[in-house]
Coordinates of C-alpha atoms in Angstrom, one line a residue:
L1 CA 0.3 0.0 0.0
H2 CA 1.4 3.9 -0.6
S3 CA 0.5 5.9 0.9
G4 CA 0.9 10.3 -0.3
C5 CA -0.7 9.5 -3.4
G6 CA -4.0 8.1 -4.9
E7 CA -7.2 8.9 -4.7
R8 CA -8.4 10.4 -0.8
F9 CA -9.5 7.7 1.8
Y10 CA -10.3 9.0 5.6
R11 CA -9.3 7.1 8.8
F12 CA -10.2 6.9 12.5
A13 CA -10.1 4.6 15.8
N14 CA -12.7 3.4 18.5
A15 CA -12.0 3.4 21.7
D16 CA -10.4 0.4 21.5
G17 CA -7.4 0.8 19.1
K18 CA -9.2 -0.4 16.1
A19 CA -8.5 1.3 13.0
W20 CA -10.8 1.5 9.8
I21 CA -9.0 3.5 6.2
M22 CA -12.6 4.3 4.2
P23 CA -12.3 5.7 0.7
A24 CA -13.9 9.1 0.4
Q25 CA -15.6 6.8 -3.7
H26 CA -18.7 3.9 -3.4
M27 CA -18.1 4.8 0.6
H28 CA -21.6 3.6 1.0
T29 CA -19.6 0.4 -0.3
A30 CA -16.5 0.4 1.8
M31 CA -18.5 0.9 5.1
E32 CA -20.3 -2.4 4.9
L33 CA -16.3 -3.9 6.4
Y34 CA -17.9 -1.7 9.8
Q35 CA -19.8 -3.6 11.6
P36 CA -20.2 -1.8 14.7
S37 CA -21.9 -2.7 17.5
S38 CA -22.9 0.5 18.7
L39 CA -25.8 3.0 18.6
K40 CA -22.9 5.6 17.8
G41 CA -21.0 2.6 15.6
R42 CA -24.0 2.9 13.8
L43 CA -25.4 6.2 13.0
L44 CA -21.3 6.4 12.1
K45 CA -22.3 3.8 9.6
M46 CA -25.2 5.2 8.6
W47 CA -24.4 9.3 7.8
F48 CA -20.4 9.3 7.8
P49 CA -20.7 8.6 4.1
F50 CA -22.9 11.8 3.4
L51 CA -21.7 14.2 5.4
H52 CA -17.6 13.5 5.2
R53 CA -16.6 16.1 3.6
I54 CA -17.2 18.8 6.7
Q55 CA -14.5 19.3 8.9
I56 CA -16.5 19.7 11.9
V57 CA -18.2 15.8 11.2
R58 CA -14.4 14.2 10.3
W59 CA -13.3 16.4 13.8
A60 CA -16.0 15.0 16.6
I61 CA -14.8 11.5 14.8
H62 CA -11.2 12.2 14.6
A63 CA -11.2 11.1 10.9
E64 CA -7.7 12.4 9.2
R65 CA -7.4 12.7 5.8
M66 CA -5.2 11.4 3.4
Q67 CA -4.5 9.6 0.4
C68 CA -3.4 5.8 -0.6
Q69 CA -3.7 3.4 -3.8
L70 CA -2.3 -0.7 -3.9
S71 CA 1.0 -1.7 -5.4
D72 CA 0.6 -2.2 -8.9
E73 CA 1.7 -6.1 -7.7
L74 CA -0.8 -6.8 -5.7
Q75 CA -3.9 -5.0 -7.3
H76 CA -2.5 -7.5 -10.2
L77 CA -2.7 -10.2 -7.5
L78 CA -5.7 -8.9 -7.0
E79 CA -7.7 -8.5 -10.5
R80 CA -6.5 -11.8 -11.8
I81 CA -7.5 -14.1 -8.7
F82 CA -10.8 -12.4 -8.6
N83 CA -11.0 -12.1 -12.2
I84 CA -12.5 -8.4 -12.7
K85 CA -10.4 -5.1 -13.1
K86 CA -10.6 -1.4 -11.6
L87 CA -10.6 -2.6 -7.8
E88 CA -11.6 -1.0 -5.2
F89 CA -11.3 -1.2 -1.7
A90 CA -11.9 -0.3 2.4
L91 CA -8.9 -1.4 4.8
F92 CA -10.2 -2.7 8.6
C93 CA -6.7 -1.8 10.6
G94 CA -6.9 -5.0 12.5
T95 CA -7.8 -5.7 16.5
P96 CA -4.8 -5.3 19.0
C97 CA -3.0 -8.2 19.7
V98 CA -0.8 -10.2 18.6
Y99 CA -3.1 -11.4 15.8
Q100 CA -3.2 -8.8 14.4
K101 CA -4.3 -8.6 10.5
I102 CA -5.5 -6.6 8.1
T103 CA -8.3 -7.0 6.6
M104 CA -9.2 -5.5 3.2
Q105 CA -12.6 -5.9 1.5
V106 CA -12.9 -5.9 -2.3
F107 CA -16.0 -4.1 -4.1
Q108 CA -16.8 -2.5 -7.5
D109 CA -18.7 0.5 -7.4
N110 CA -22.1 -0.7 -5.3
R111 CA -20.9 -4.3 -5.3
I112 CA -18.9 -6.6 -3.0
I113 CA -16.3 -8.9 -4.2
G114 CA -15.1 -10.3 -2.0
Y115 CA -12.4 -9.9 1.3
V116 CA -8.4 -10.3 1.6
K117 CA -6.1 -11.3 5.4
F118 CA -2.8 -9.7 5.7
S119 CA -0.2 -10.8 8.2
R120 CA 3.4 -11.3 9.1
N121 CA 2.9 -13.3 11.3
V122 CA 4.1 -16.7 11.1
D123 CA 1.0 -17.9 13.6
V124 CA -1.5 -15.5 11.9
A125 CA -0.6 -17.6 9.0
K126 CA -1.3 -21.0 10.3
L127 CA -5.1 -19.3 11.7
F128 CA -5.0 -18.7 7.0
R129 CA -4.3 -22.3 5.8
H130 CA -6.2 -23.5 9.1
E131 CA -9.6 -21.2 7.4
S132 CA -8.7 -22.0 4.0
D133 CA -9.3 -25.4 4.9
I134 CA -11.9 -26.1 7.2
L135 CA -14.1 -23.2 3.9
T136 CA -12.7 -26.5 2.1
E137 CA -13.7 -29.3 3.5
I138 CA -17.7 -28.2 5.2
R139 CA -18.0 -26.7 1.4
C140 CA -18.0 -30.0 -0.1
M141 CA -20.4 -31.5 3.6
G142 CA -22.3 -29.1 1.8
L143 CA -22.4 -26.1 3.3
D144 CA -23.3 -23.2 0.5
N145 CA -23.6 -20.8 3.0
V146 CA -19.9 -20.1 4.0
P147 CA -17.5 -17.8 1.2
E148 CA -14.8 -19.5 -1.1
P149 CA -11.5 -20.3 -0.5
K150 CA -9.3 -18.2 -3.6
F151 CA -6.2 -17.3 -1.9
C152 CA -3.1 -18.4 0.5
S153 CA 0.5 -18.0 0.2
C154 CA 3.6 -15.6 0.7
V155 CA 3.4 -12.6 -1.2
D156 CA 6.6 -11.0 -0.4
G157 CA 7.4 -11.3 2.7
T158 CA 3.6 -11.0 3.3
Y159 CA 0.5 -14.0 4.0
V160 CA -2.7 -13.4 2.1
F161 CA -5.9 -14.6 2.1
M162 CA -9.0 -14.6 -0.2
Q163 CA -11.8 -15.5 -0.3
T164 CA -15.2 -14.9 -2.4
T165 CA -18.7 -13.7 0.1
S166 CA -22.4 -13.3 -0.7
K167 CA -22.9 -10.1 0.9
T168 CA -24.3 -7.0 -0.4
R169 CA -25.4 -3.5 0.5
Q170 CA -29.0 -4.7 1.1
S171 CA -27.6 -7.7 3.2
I172 CA -28.6 -7.0 7.1
T173 CA -26.3 -7.8 9.7
L174 CA -29.4 -9.1 12.9
H175 CA -28.4 -8.5 16.9
R176 CA -31.1 -11.3 18.4
W177 CA -31.2 -14.6 17.6
T178 CA -33.6 -15.7 15.1
E179 CA -35.4 -18.3 13.1
L180 CA -32.9 -18.2 10.5
H181 CA -29.8 -18.5 13.5
Q182 CA -31.8 -21.8 14.1
K183 CA -32.0 -23.6 10.9
C184 CA -28.3 -22.2 9.7
L185 CA -27.5 -24.1 13.5
E186 CA -29.3 -27.6 12.4
N187 CA -27.8 -27.5 9.0
I188 CA -24.7 -27.0 10.5
V189 CA -24.7 -30.0 13.0
R190 CA -27.4 -32.2 10.2
K191 CA -24.2 -31.4 7.2
T192 CA -21.6 -32.1 9.6
K193 CA -22.0 -34.3 13.3
K194 CA -19.4 -36.9 12.5
H195 CA -19.7 -40.6 14.9
I196 CA -16.3 -39.9 17.4
R197 CA -14.9 -40.7 20.1
F198 CA -14.9 -37.8 22.5
D199 CA -10.3 -38.4 23.1
K200 CA -11.0 -38.2 19.8
T201 CA -12.4 -34.6 19.7
D202 CA -11.1 -31.1 19.4
Y203 CA -12.8 -30.2 22.0
A204 CA -11.5 -32.8 23.9
N205 CA -8.4 -31.5 23.2
V206 CA -9.5 -27.5 24.3
I207 CA -9.5 -29.5 28.1
R208 CA -6.1 -30.8 27.8
N209 CA -5.1 -28.2 26.6
L210 CA -7.2 -26.3 29.9
Q211 CA -5.5 -29.5 32.5
K212 CA -2.1 -27.8 31.6
I213 CA -2.2 -24.4 32.2
I214 CA -5.0 -24.1 34.6
K215 CA -2.5 -23.3 37.0
L216 CA -2.4 -20.2 35.1
F217 CA -5.7 -18.0 36.2
E218 CA -6.4 -17.3 39.7
E219 CA -6.1 -19.6 42.7
N220 CA -9.9 -18.9 43.5
D221 CA -10.7 -20.6 40.3
Q222 CA -9.0 -23.8 39.3
Y223 CA -11.6 -25.3 42.3
A224 CA -14.4 -24.0 39.5
L225 CA -12.2 -25.6 36.4
N226 CA -12.1 -28.4 37.8
K227 CA -15.0 -29.3 38.4
G228 CA -16.0 -28.6 35.7
I229 CA -13.3 -30.2 33.9
Q230 CA -15.3 -33.6 35.5
I231 CA -18.4 -32.4 34.8
V232 CA -18.0 -32.4 31.2
L233 CA -15.2 -35.3 31.3
D234 CA -18.2 -37.2 33.3
H235 CA -20.8 -35.9 30.2
Y236 CA -19.3 -36.4 27.1
R237 CA -17.4 -39.6 27.7
Q238 CA -20.5 -41.1 27.3
S239 CA -21.4 -39.4 23.7
D240 CA -20.4 -40.2 19.9
E241 CA -22.0 -37.2 18.0
F242 CA -20.0 -34.3 17.4
C243 CA -19.8 -31.6 14.7
F244 CA -17.8 -28.3 13.5
F245 CA -18.4 -25.3 15.6
H246 CA -17.9 -21.6 14.0
G247 CA -16.2 -20.7 16.9
D248 CA -17.0 -17.3 16.7
F249 CA -21.1 -16.8 15.9
T250 CA -21.4 -13.3 16.4
P251 CA -23.6 -10.6 14.6
W252 CA -20.0 -9.0 13.6
N253 CA -19.7 -12.1 11.8
I254 CA -22.4 -12.9 10.5
Y255 CA -25.4 -11.7 7.4
I256 CA -28.5 -12.4 5.8
E257 CA -28.7 -11.6 3.1
N258 CA -31.8 -12.7 0.8
K259 CA -33.9 -14.5 4.0
K260 CA -30.6 -16.4 4.0
L261 CA -27.8 -16.4 7.1
Y262 CA -24.4 -16.6 5.7
M263 CA -21.2 -17.0 8.5
F264 CA -18.0 -16.2 7.9
D265 CA -14.4 -15.3 9.8
M266 CA -13.7 -19.1 10.4
E267 CA -10.1 -18.7 11.5
Y268 CA -10.6 -20.2 15.1
S269 CA -13.2 -23.2 14.2
Y270 CA -13.7 -27.1 14.7
R271 CA -14.3 -30.0 13.2
S272 CA -15.8 -32.1 15.9
F273 CA -17.3 -30.2 19.1
P274 CA -20.5 -30.1 21.0
L275 CA -23.6 -30.2 19.9
Y276 CA -24.8 -26.4 19.0
M277 CA -22.9 -24.3 21.0
D278 CA -22.3 -21.4 19.1
M279 CA -25.7 -21.5 19.8
I280 CA -24.0 -20.4 23.9
H281 CA -21.1 -18.4 21.9
F282 CA -23.6 -16.2 19.9
V283 CA -26.3 -15.5 23.3
L284 CA -22.9 -14.8 25.9
Q285 CA -20.7 -12.4 23.8
V286 CA -24.6 -10.7 22.7
C287 CA -25.2 -9.9 26.6
I288 CA -21.6 -9.0 27.5
Q289 CA -20.0 -7.2 24.3
E290 CA -23.3 -4.9 23.7
K291 CA -25.1 -5.0 26.1
R292 CA -22.6 -4.8 28.9
L293 CA -24.6 -7.6 31.5
D294 CA -23.1 -9.2 34.6
A295 CA -22.9 -12.2 35.5
K296 CA -26.3 -11.7 37.8
Q297 CA -28.6 -10.5 34.1
I298 CA -26.8 -13.5 32.4
I299 CA -28.1 -15.6 33.9
E300 CA -31.4 -14.1 33.7
E301 CA -31.3 -13.8 30.3
I302 CA -30.0 -18.1 29.6
Q303 CA -32.9 -19.4 31.3
R304 CA -35.1 -17.0 29.0
S305 CA -33.3 -19.1 26.4
S306 CA -32.5 -22.1 27.2
Y307 CA -36.3 -23.5 26.1
M308 CA -33.8 -22.5 22.4
L309 CA -32.0 -25.5 23.3
D310 CA -34.1 -28.4 24.8
V311 CA -36.1 -27.9 22.6
L312 CA -32.8 -29.7 20.3
G313 CA -32.3 -32.3 22.9
V314 CA -29.0 -30.7 24.7
D315 CA -29.0 -30.0 27.7
Y316 CA -28.3 -26.6 28.4
R317 CA -26.6 -26.5 31.9
I318 CA -23.2 -29.4 30.3
S319 CA -23.4 -27.3 26.8
I320 CA -22.8 -23.9 28.5
I321 CA -20.3 -25.5 31.2
A322 CA -18.7 -26.8 28.6
Y323 CA -18.7 -23.4 26.6
L324 CA -17.3 -21.8 29.2
L325 CA -14.2 -23.8 29.8
F326 CA -13.0 -23.3 25.8
I327 CA -13.4 -19.9 26.4
L328 CA -11.3 -19.6 28.7
T329 CA -9.1 -21.7 28.1
F330 CA -8.6 -20.1 25.1
Y331 CA -8.0 -16.7 25.5
M332 CA -5.8 -17.5 28.3
Q333 CA -3.5 -19.0 26.2
F334 CA -5.2 -16.3 23.0
F335 CA -3.6 -13.3 25.7
N336 CA 0.2 -15.9 25.9
G337 CA -0.9 -17.0 30.2
K338 CA -1.3 -12.8 30.5
F339 CA -5.1 -12.3 30.1
D340 CA -6.1 -10.1 33.1
S341 CA -8.3 -11.9 35.3
K342 CA -9.9 -7.9 35.6
D343 CA -10.8 -8.3 32.1
N344 CA -14.7 -7.7 32.4
G345 CA -14.7 -11.3 30.2
Y346 CA -12.8 -13.0 32.3
R347 CA -14.7 -12.0 35.8
V348 CA -18.1 -12.4 34.0
W349 CA -17.2 -16.2 32.8
T350 CA -15.6 -17.5 36.2
A351 CA -18.5 -16.4 38.3
L352 CA -21.6 -17.8 35.2
L353 CA -19.2 -20.6 35.8
K354 CA -18.3 -21.0 39.8
Y355 CA -22.6 -21.2 39.1
Y356 CA -23.3 -23.6 36.6
I357 CA -21.2 -25.7 38.4
E358 CA -23.3 -25.9 42.1
L359 CA -26.8 -25.6 39.8

């Protein structure tokens, strides 16, 4: 990417340090890359394409003007892979962390063509390859509501992963659970469910990893973790049915187009996890990340929605414990054992775990 020349762009960021770079031209289409959860963010997405020329508006959201363009090599690669000329782009600079990556939305006028991820981190490159392999596998299983991987390789020292999309400017993002979400998960279970011994599953590996790192957690949380481990082992060792797990099935990673739900961003997915765990992830992430609820309020929310898992024949208490063990393990490993116990997510997850193991 060359700065200081090319078309006009605007760079803005949120309170979490996430930044976006949006072109002035066809900004309505470009802003489909921006998936805010707050009311302020949604208003920004709606109105900034109309008001970006007004200096006081740019000042209010701390947006800076800049010029940039793609290198000739990247431009030609994108045109060849997506088989289209004169592509436009918008950039999300990634969530600040050790696995930070850049995501590019490629489009032309009002049509979104696909998405491209970039990183120079070897560990992130492994995630790109994993996601590409997973997408290929589940598409072969008959899931057609996921992207098609188009390119996954290293280009001049940068790891690049390209994929298609069915998203349009008319696509809808819903921040509540609906029948479409339910049907989507039922279809995933139906097409990816496999009969496999528990000790051979991806989820069993999560539990083994948790047992290895359990001493990294707060001492007063270790009892709950150990008891939770015993509960899920006693339950899932009696089962041989497991399925694909998206890993981050949330409003910001799914959209609805022509009354059909589509998923993307599956770099943290698994092939063999307990059934319908994506539903629990969705409910809890919305409660924590969007509604900012505490543990007591989330328990009340779960009680109101637990019937959805009961209808599917899933023990919601066991499923929630299993999920909490997974998410705590994931983040402890994600932050290399330095996950802050004062973090709101950590405090809520451990409080929920202590409640459900004693229920």
